[in-house]
């Protein structure tokens, strides 16, 4: 049995035509409107029986409990499968499902009819799900191989503390959080390890409103679609982070997205990494989709002849995509995904002292990258985790990292080593719902050099295994967009105008002609601005000037140039500055210089939509 389950504001359907002889009889086919309801599109398959029906309705009821809905519509939907049961069996099992949900307000749409329907699906992370229910498995999508690290993560013996910039270590219960409210949120969030969300954070509505991204109902949950605006923003961030890593010395590579789970090095590493995987069977091989670029780069490093003179040697990949089968209740907007883009840079170091020195350089790189992306120091809190032995042996270096951060940090100290790393730091963005999400991070890995048989020749001509650093200077690209949108939502709530950094704005300048008489001048002006590598479009629609200005503001276009007779005859440009809330006059060169100051040292790409707004289709969101 295959089920597509949707939590809906409303569904309206009308039976239009019998499709099969054994279709249910309806005396008076009419339009039905149902509101605040869960709709389960159901395809009964050959071989399904009562046990499958019972199992399926049980799964549906459990998920409905989570979202607090008690109205259910069972909607027969043959298009979910090409292996359908006989109509008589399907009708019988649908009735069994309906009968076993008597505690709900349950109904079904007529079986065997073509129906027209309108549906409005809610936007929260549990609103959409799919299930495949069979005789020998409860829900096939839930079958997964779970790593030993993931199974044992909750059993780790650790101590939670706060470290201040002067190096003092304070028990978490004794620390005064009155001046560090976000750190208190992070401490509670991390110690509880509760990742599920009860409502969508504000960025979810914004990512749709701004035509950046949306859920993809035809894919697995946690796989997003990016519209032209979103793809432009995403590509610019990808290019910027990649450029910064290459400036630092990273050598960009590309590795496969799937690997043999029975490869010796994979089996061992898999059980040291706390993540759930997507698994694939292909021609007798058990494959999994990568959850990071680690093993691809490790296998590549295994084929290098390395000398201590080459170290630290840095390999880098922007993984589009990495895959982790996060639990459905944790998936929300761009905050936590199952397919995400991760800049991943590994540094192969000759020993622990070199690794400790290198991690300080990468710490500075990460702080700088976040700042240039529009994420300020005050937007995130730092957490650092390490083994007790590593702390005792490297106390001054840990204190130096905390001092670089400049504020108290959350510490998790492990009594003994459980993972492959002995230290991990991360910058955690705190969103409007008080949820923490890791952005930049780095780890000191003391196992995988040996596991992957990566060797280098030291000063004494001896073969040794390197210590490996795992750094993402920004964290997942999607999560950066999430953080920027959450910041924008907060600005809006507190009376400030939300805005992207100018270099990331899909449209940087909009030209609006008062009427057709000024179209040719606007065309020339837009071409002149565009030649300076500035994204400019023209609102040539037959709408009032007020409406066009309002819509430009709603799209967060910072600079608006309204062109009429006065503007054509003026030597200067009359510029509406949305962020400043002013109208200013500047010369063309002064205007271009102002934009260039804000976008210097950042990548550029042209518009990702037609230049003329009259040529753009309307997106239904």
XYZ file of C-alpha atoms in Angstrom:
621
model
C 0.000 0.000 0.000
C 1.284 3.441 -0.940
C 0.116 6.545 0.887
C 0.688 10.241 0.322
C -0.486 12.052 3.464
C -1.157 15.802 3.551
C -2.300 18.053 6.392
C -4.558 20.574 4.667
C -6.301 23.839 5.262
C -8.924 22.573 2.837
C -9.735 20.151 0.039
C -12.572 20.519 -2.425
C -13.362 17.645 -4.805
C -16.041 16.848 -7.377
C -16.674 13.348 -8.848
C -16.871 13.840 -12.628
C -16.830 10.434 -14.310
C -16.912 6.702 -13.536
C -13.597 5.151 -14.523
C -14.336 1.466 -13.886
C -17.477 -0.695 -13.907
C -17.143 -1.551 -10.232
C -16.913 2.081 -9.156
C -18.967 3.065 -6.115
C -22.500 4.165 -6.895
C -23.286 7.817 -6.207
C -26.848 9.070 -6.466
C -25.970 12.724 -6.817
C -22.299 13.508 -7.588
C -21.632 16.877 -6.013
C -18.800 19.056 -4.805
C -17.542 18.375 -1.288
C -15.529 20.922 0.718
C -13.638 19.788 3.821
C -11.488 22.025 6.017
C -8.743 21.504 8.618
C -8.241 17.901 7.582
C -5.627 15.232 6.887
C -5.974 13.818 3.368
C -4.503 10.367 2.776
C -4.135 9.562 -0.918
C -4.153 5.754 -0.931
C -3.207 3.161 -3.561
C -4.071 -0.431 -2.570
C -1.574 -2.809 -4.181
C -1.697 -6.421 -5.271
C -0.982 -8.618 -2.239
C -2.233 -6.151 0.369
C -4.519 -7.649 3.022
C -6.218 -6.742 6.282
C -2.935 -6.674 8.196
C -1.605 -4.053 5.795
C -4.800 -1.991 6.099
C -4.641 -2.133 9.896
C -0.972 -1.225 9.893
C -1.552 1.652 7.496
C -4.397 3.251 9.421
C -2.384 2.854 12.626
C 0.502 4.775 11.041
C -1.861 7.490 9.846
C -3.473 7.864 13.268
C -0.090 8.140 15.001
C 1.019 10.916 12.695
C -2.326 12.699 13.144
C -1.823 12.650 16.900
C 1.467 14.516 16.448
C -0.183 17.361 14.557
C -3.372 17.402 16.644
C -5.832 16.809 13.799
C -8.854 14.500 14.128
C -10.428 14.781 10.654
C -9.363 12.301 7.990
C -10.265 11.867 4.339
C -9.234 8.601 2.668
C -8.813 9.419 -1.005
C -8.394 6.434 -3.375
C -5.569 7.391 -5.740
C -4.477 4.791 -8.250
C -1.675 7.000 -9.658
C 0.651 6.178 -6.757
C 1.259 2.630 -8.017
C 1.391 0.537 -11.189
C 0.728 -2.673 -9.249
C -2.850 -2.181 -8.126
C -5.068 -4.655 -6.306
C -8.389 -5.749 -7.774
C -11.119 -3.142 -7.240
C -13.124 -5.426 -4.939
C -10.090 -5.942 -2.683
C -9.245 -2.253 -2.699
C -12.793 -1.204 -1.731
C -12.876 -3.785 1.042
C -9.536 -2.669 2.536
C -10.483 1.002 2.332
C -13.647 0.228 4.304
C -11.558 -1.659 6.871
C -9.291 1.356 7.245
C -12.279 3.625 7.682
C -13.820 1.254 10.225
C -10.616 1.123 12.260
C -10.531 4.899 12.554
C -13.944 5.280 14.184
C -12.508 7.503 16.916
C -11.742 10.057 14.176
C -14.071 12.070 11.990
C -13.310 9.943 8.943
C -14.722 9.843 5.418
C -13.649 8.701 1.961
C -13.988 10.032 -1.557
C -15.758 7.726 -4.032
C -13.715 4.810 -5.352
C -13.349 4.326 -9.097
C -14.275 7.869 -10.134
C -12.291 10.570 -11.874
C -12.427 13.595 -9.621
C -11.418 17.214 -9.983
C -10.016 18.699 -6.802
C -8.495 21.795 -5.250
C -6.223 21.386 -2.255
C -4.456 23.792 0.101
C -1.649 22.101 2.045
C -0.329 23.602 5.275
C 3.275 24.748 5.435
C 4.590 23.046 8.576
C 7.276 20.305 8.402
C 4.893 17.461 9.301
C 2.270 18.497 6.771
C 3.566 16.215 4.010
C 4.685 12.597 4.287
C 4.637 9.388 2.301
C 4.481 5.777 3.384
C 4.883 2.365 1.807
C 3.203 -0.261 3.995
C 3.714 -3.978 3.311
C 2.984 -7.267 5.035
C 6.497 -7.782 6.329
C 7.469 -4.227 7.254
C 5.643 -1.517 9.112
C 6.835 1.322 6.898
C 9.521 0.528 4.398
C 10.815 4.079 4.533
C 11.667 3.588 8.200
C 13.945 0.613 7.533
C 17.502 1.810 7.851
C 20.934 0.772 8.928
C 21.819 2.686 12.072
C 25.451 3.349 12.892
C 26.919 2.253 16.207
C 27.823 5.909 16.832
C 24.192 6.962 16.450
C 22.981 4.135 18.688
C 25.488 4.984 21.375
C 25.383 8.775 21.191
C 22.812 9.027 23.977
C 24.993 6.891 26.253
C 28.053 9.124 26.140
C 29.305 10.236 29.553
C 29.821 13.969 29.299
C 29.883 17.069 31.454
C 28.352 20.396 30.465
C 30.174 23.559 31.461
C 30.669 27.180 30.444
C 34.115 28.527 29.612
C 34.681 32.276 29.799
C 37.130 34.178 27.543
C 39.646 34.348 30.407
C 39.725 30.532 30.569
C 37.560 29.930 33.637
C 35.527 26.715 33.510
C 32.194 27.017 35.330
C 29.619 24.310 35.996
C 26.604 25.043 33.859
C 24.317 25.189 36.901
C 26.485 27.869 38.523
C 26.778 30.220 35.539
C 24.797 33.481 35.454
C 23.122 33.588 32.023
C 21.409 36.962 32.594
C 23.732 38.664 30.082
C 23.998 35.638 27.770
C 20.407 34.667 26.947
C 21.233 33.079 23.587
C 23.943 30.981 25.208
C 21.359 29.806 27.749
C 19.064 28.793 24.881
C 21.924 26.866 23.255
C 22.834 25.157 26.531
C 19.269 23.970 27.126
C 18.866 22.922 23.492
C 22.085 20.916 23.338
C 21.810 19.233 26.714
C 18.212 18.155 25.994
C 19.104 17.003 22.438
C 15.523 17.598 21.271
C 15.561 18.459 17.575
C 11.861 18.182 16.727
C 9.869 21.313 15.911
C 6.289 22.113 16.888
C 5.713 24.936 14.412
C 7.463 26.283 11.314
C 9.967 29.068 12.047
C 9.379 32.426 10.303
C 11.871 31.797 7.502
C 9.563 29.139 6.003
C 6.943 31.722 5.072
C 9.644 34.111 3.867
C 11.387 31.571 1.629
C 8.051 31.083 -0.160
C 7.032 34.731 -0.215
C 10.404 35.786 -1.649
C 10.278 32.950 -4.240
C 13.504 31.433 -2.921
C 12.609 27.821 -2.130
C 9.774 25.493 -1.242
C 9.082 21.914 -0.256
C 9.050 19.437 -3.131
C 6.040 17.136 -2.602
C 7.165 14.817 -5.410
C 10.443 14.041 -3.612
C 11.401 12.649 -0.232
C 10.901 15.047 2.674
C 13.870 17.318 3.252
C 14.642 17.699 -0.468
C 13.876 21.253 -1.587
C 13.185 23.028 -4.866
C 15.010 26.318 -5.421
C 13.378 28.941 -7.635
C 15.450 31.345 -9.784
C 15.907 33.836 -6.929
C 16.966 31.072 -4.549
C 19.319 29.480 -7.051
C 21.007 32.838 -7.655
C 21.511 33.448 -3.928
C 22.672 29.882 -3.368
C 25.155 29.950 -6.255
C 26.706 33.235 -5.100
C 27.207 31.897 -1.569
C 28.692 28.681 -2.986
C 31.126 30.652 -5.126
C 32.104 32.987 -2.301
C 32.831 30.198 0.191
C 34.735 28.204 -2.435
C 36.849 31.236 -3.352
C 37.718 31.833 0.307
C 38.710 28.199 0.883
C 40.891 28.220 -2.232
C 42.560 31.442 -1.050
C 43.276 29.646 2.227
C 44.960 26.868 0.250
C 42.226 24.307 -0.329
C 42.605 22.190 -3.481
C 39.151 21.714 -4.983
C 38.184 18.147 -5.965
C 35.043 16.203 -6.787
C 34.075 12.787 -5.451
C 31.131 10.357 -5.995
C 27.845 10.723 -4.135
C 27.430 6.978 -3.444
C 29.723 4.339 -1.969
C 29.872 0.618 -1.286
C 28.752 0.189 2.308
C 30.692 -3.109 2.500
C 34.019 -1.526 1.544
C 36.275 -2.228 4.583
C 37.070 1.413 5.332
C 33.402 2.371 4.930
C 32.092 -0.198 7.390
C 34.452 1.031 10.064
C 33.903 4.747 9.440
C 30.161 4.353 9.069
C 29.952 3.056 12.623
C 31.906 6.032 13.931
C 29.681 8.708 12.371
C 26.359 9.669 14.025
C 24.046 9.982 11.018
C 21.229 8.055 9.354
C 21.795 7.046 5.744
C 19.969 6.580 2.476
C 20.640 3.017 1.307
C 20.494 1.629 -2.231
C 20.727 -1.900 -3.636
C 22.318 -2.091 -7.080
C 23.436 -5.254 -8.907
C 24.070 -7.091 -5.676
C 25.934 -4.199 -4.054
C 24.723 -2.375 -0.984
C 25.381 1.310 -1.576
C 24.670 4.397 0.485
C 24.474 8.065 -0.438
C 27.306 10.053 1.092
C 26.605 12.008 4.256
C 29.781 14.104 3.884
C 32.800 14.473 1.580
C 35.071 12.801 4.145
C 35.538 9.320 2.755
C 35.775 10.477 -0.881
C 38.630 12.803 0.055
C 40.224 10.189 2.331
C 40.214 7.583 -0.444
C 41.758 10.202 -2.729
C 44.438 11.119 -0.182
C 45.267 7.413 0.078
C 46.576 7.672 -3.520
C 48.919 10.594 -2.771
C 52.601 10.212 -1.960
C 52.889 12.671 0.885
C 55.917 14.115 2.637
C 55.887 16.083 5.880
C 56.910 19.022 3.644
C 53.498 18.796 1.903
C 51.593 19.108 5.173
C 49.176 20.494 6.050
C 47.668 19.389 2.714
C 44.115 20.634 2.153
C 41.447 18.997 -0.011
C 38.132 20.750 -0.561
C 34.780 19.881 -2.104
C 31.487 21.701 -2.270
C 29.152 18.701 -2.021
C 25.965 19.172 -3.967
C 24.605 17.105 -2.355
C 25.300 15.364 0.938
C 22.478 13.169 2.236
C 21.363 12.374 5.773
C 18.109 10.662 6.555
C 17.102 13.002 9.352
C 13.976 12.097 11.302
C 10.843 13.561 9.765
C 9.871 15.578 12.848
C 13.199 17.440 12.641
C 12.791 18.543 9.020
C 11.756 22.161 8.665
C 12.306 24.610 5.814
C 15.993 25.253 5.103
C 17.072 24.632 8.681
C 17.439 20.864 8.559
C 17.357 18.916 5.295
C 17.997 15.433 4.013
C 19.847 16.714 0.931
C 22.106 19.714 1.463
C 25.125 21.527 0.000
C 28.147 21.378 2.291
C 31.521 23.055 1.771
C 33.888 20.460 3.233
C 37.624 21.083 3.658
C 39.993 18.519 5.154
C 43.527 19.382 6.209
C 45.984 16.501 6.576
C 48.452 17.461 9.330
C 51.645 15.719 10.374
C 50.825 15.610 14.088
C 48.576 16.986 16.805
C 50.579 20.198 17.409
C 50.377 21.104 13.715
C 46.657 20.300 13.711
C 46.090 22.556 16.740
C 47.945 25.423 15.033
C 46.010 24.911 11.804
C 42.615 24.811 13.506
C 43.251 28.340 14.813
C 43.764 29.595 11.242
C 40.568 27.890 10.113
C 38.712 29.345 13.105
C 39.618 32.856 11.896
C 38.610 31.903 8.349
C 35.202 30.709 9.551
C 34.520 33.865 11.563
C 35.443 35.998 8.549
C 33.320 33.966 6.108
C 30.205 34.217 8.293
C 30.694 37.965 8.740
C 30.977 38.523 4.989
C 27.874 36.395 4.405
C 25.865 38.699 6.681
C 25.977 36.594 9.874
C 27.370 38.751 12.675
C 29.141 37.537 15.825
C 26.072 38.402 17.894
C 23.906 36.108 15.731
C 25.548 32.892 16.895
C 26.898 31.170 19.983
C 29.907 28.886 20.172
C 29.998 25.335 21.472
C 33.187 23.354 21.895
C 33.454 19.650 22.709
C 36.527 17.670 23.632
C 37.754 14.696 25.591
C 38.987 15.256 29.116
C 42.470 13.998 28.153
C 42.695 16.397 25.197
C 41.659 19.309 27.412
C 44.278 18.498 30.040
C 46.990 18.298 27.374
C 45.909 21.305 25.252
C 44.235 23.642 27.723
C 45.963 26.824 26.513
C 45.014 26.202 22.868
C 41.366 25.622 23.767
C 41.375 28.801 25.841
C 42.845 30.670 22.858
C 39.927 29.598 20.643
C 37.428 30.744 23.265
C 39.266 34.056 23.619
C 39.054 34.528 19.841
C 35.270 34.150 20.149
C 35.259 36.850 22.808
C 32.259 35.592 24.800
C 31.459 32.640 27.090
C 31.002 29.352 25.230
C 29.179 26.109 25.897
C 31.510 23.208 26.709
C 30.772 19.505 26.493
C 33.606 17.492 27.980
C 33.615 13.762 27.233
C 34.977 11.531 29.949
C 36.491 9.307 27.269
C 36.775 9.347 23.470
C 33.680 8.025 21.717
C 33.843 9.491 18.210
C 36.818 9.596 15.821
C 37.584 13.184 16.891
C 38.998 14.515 20.149
C 37.833 18.104 19.656
C 34.988 19.757 17.777
C 33.938 23.408 17.808
C 30.912 24.915 16.109
C 29.096 28.226 15.714
C 25.364 27.829 16.378
C 22.766 30.206 14.985
C 19.786 30.747 17.324
C 16.549 31.262 15.401
C 13.284 32.985 16.290
C 11.857 29.825 17.898
C 14.877 29.307 20.119
C 16.279 26.435 18.062
C 20.031 26.154 17.524
C 21.611 25.138 14.220
C 25.316 24.590 13.622
C 26.938 26.714 10.923
C 30.755 26.725 10.848
C 32.523 23.773 12.443
C 35.901 22.007 12.655
C 37.072 18.716 14.168
C 40.400 17.140 15.095
C 40.237 13.570 13.766
C 42.795 11.133 15.197
C 41.483 7.894 13.659
C 40.837 8.129 9.933
C 44.431 8.605 8.797
C 45.060 5.053 9.942
C 41.610 3.736 8.952
C 42.072 4.851 5.345
C 45.776 3.958 5.291
C 46.820 7.519 4.471
C 50.569 7.809 4.985
C 53.235 10.474 4.815
C 57.013 10.284 5.222
C 58.319 12.258 8.210
C 61.669 14.019 8.785
C 63.271 10.690 9.767
C 62.042 8.873 6.656
C 59.438 7.021 8.708
C 55.885 6.340 7.490
C 53.187 7.900 9.656
C 49.456 8.600 9.562
C 48.301 12.227 9.515
C 45.887 13.905 11.914
C 42.908 15.200 9.882
C 40.884 18.383 10.364
C 37.263 18.513 9.124
C 36.192 22.119 8.481
C 33.140 23.707 6.933
C 33.799 27.456 7.172
C 30.144 28.317 6.593
C 28.184 25.149 7.279
C 25.512 24.037 4.817
C 24.714 26.668 2.175
C 20.972 26.172 2.693
C 21.421 26.850 6.393
C 23.107 30.179 5.646
C 20.020 31.220 3.665
C 17.863 30.040 6.581
C 19.877 32.202 8.983
C 19.644 35.261 6.712
C 15.871 34.831 6.411
C 15.452 34.330 10.161
C 17.437 37.539 10.725
C 15.198 39.299 8.207
C 12.082 38.037 9.991
C 13.411 39.354 13.288
C 14.208 42.729 11.706
C 10.696 42.963 10.317
C 9.137 42.056 13.676
C 11.210 44.713 15.445
C 10.332 47.452 12.946
C 13.443 47.349 10.767
C 13.314 46.738 7.029
C 14.402 43.193 6.127
C 17.176 43.071 3.550
C 19.696 40.698 1.999
C 23.317 41.861 1.793
C 23.366 43.794 -1.492
C 25.700 41.344 -3.239
C 23.132 38.570 -2.625
C 20.022 40.546 -3.647
C 18.388 38.938 -6.728
C 17.653 42.480 -7.986
C 19.968 45.253 -6.821
C 18.420 48.124 -8.783
C 14.944 48.471 -10.283
C 14.118 51.065 -12.927
C 10.457 52.142 -13.175
C 9.275 54.303 -16.112
C 6.337 56.566 -15.354
C 4.782 55.578 -18.695
C 5.629 54.230 -22.155
C 7.120 57.574 -23.226
C 10.138 56.863 -21.002
C 10.699 53.174 -21.887
C 13.601 53.800 -24.256
C 15.446 55.963 -21.722
C 14.925 53.295 -19.028
C 16.254 50.683 -21.408
C 19.423 52.711 -22.024
C 19.873 53.433 -18.322
C 19.417 49.790 -17.327
C 21.967 48.686 -19.943
C 24.432 51.250 -18.642
C 23.974 50.050 -15.047
C 24.130 46.388 -16.072
C 27.446 46.975 -17.867
C 28.925 47.728 -14.409
C 28.071 44.175 -13.236
C 25.009 45.255 -11.274
C 21.734 43.311 -11.381
C 19.105 45.723 -12.678
C 15.594 45.070 -13.991
C 12.827 47.205 -15.488
C 9.232 47.233 -14.261
C 7.487 47.944 -17.580
C 4.096 46.602 -16.492
C 0.902 48.544 -17.017
C 0.398 49.195 -13.302
C 0.220 52.362 -11.236
C 3.523 53.874 -10.164
C 2.538 53.422 -6.508
C 1.865 49.726 -6.925
C 5.136 49.164 -8.746
C 7.111 50.951 -6.032
C 5.318 48.979 -3.286
C 6.046 45.683 -5.023
C 9.720 46.580 -5.417
C 9.840 47.247 -1.679
C 8.115 43.932 -0.936
C 10.782 42.194 -3.026
C 13.506 43.888 -0.920
C 14.915 45.788 -3.912
C 17.143 48.335 -2.242
C 17.543 50.923 -5.015
C 14.529 52.116 -7.036
C 14.849 54.627 -9.893
C 11.553 56.169 -11.019
C 12.034 57.802 -14.425
C 9.869 60.665 -15.735
C 10.392 63.971 -17.507
C 12.209 65.529 -14.566
C 14.630 62.616 -14.213
C 15.435 62.539 -17.933
C 16.385 66.228 -17.887
C 18.451 65.972 -14.687
C 22.195 65.388 -14.629
C 21.781 63.270 -11.502
C 19.802 60.154 -10.640
C 16.918 60.362 -8.180
C 17.355 57.259 -6.029
C 14.840 55.751 -3.648
C 16.898 53.932 -1.033
C 14.628 51.366 0.592
C 17.003 50.576 3.436
C 17.664 54.216 4.373
C 14.056 55.268 3.721
C 15.226 58.302 1.752
C 15.193 59.745 -1.760
C 18.620 61.047 -2.752
C 20.202 62.604 -5.803
C 23.541 61.198 -6.915
C 25.547 61.326 -10.096
C 25.695 58.104 -12.050
C 29.322 57.540 -11.040
C 28.584 58.214 -7.356
C 25.680 55.742 -7.466
C 27.806 53.017 -9.045
C 30.585 53.648 -6.513
C 28.130 53.294 -3.601
C 27.027 49.880 -4.882
C 30.578 48.735 -5.598
C 31.684 49.552 -2.047
C 29.000 47.163 -0.747
C 29.761 44.377 -3.232
C 33.557 44.551 -3.452
C 35.421 41.242 -3.284
C 32.172 39.328 -3.759
C 31.216 37.141 -6.729
C 28.776 38.455 -9.310
C 26.275 36.859 -11.646
C 23.598 38.404 -13.807
C 19.834 38.348 -13.307
C 18.304 34.907 -13.139
C 14.894 36.114 -14.373
C 13.810 38.102 -17.460
C 14.930 41.715 -17.197
C 11.460 43.065 -17.940
C 8.883 42.306 -15.274
C 6.164 42.067 -17.932
C 7.938 38.931 -19.203
C 8.018 37.148 -15.838
C 5.403 34.500 -15.029
C 3.688 34.743 -11.665
C 4.719 32.079 -9.171
C 1.879 30.513 -7.191
C 3.119 30.146 -3.617
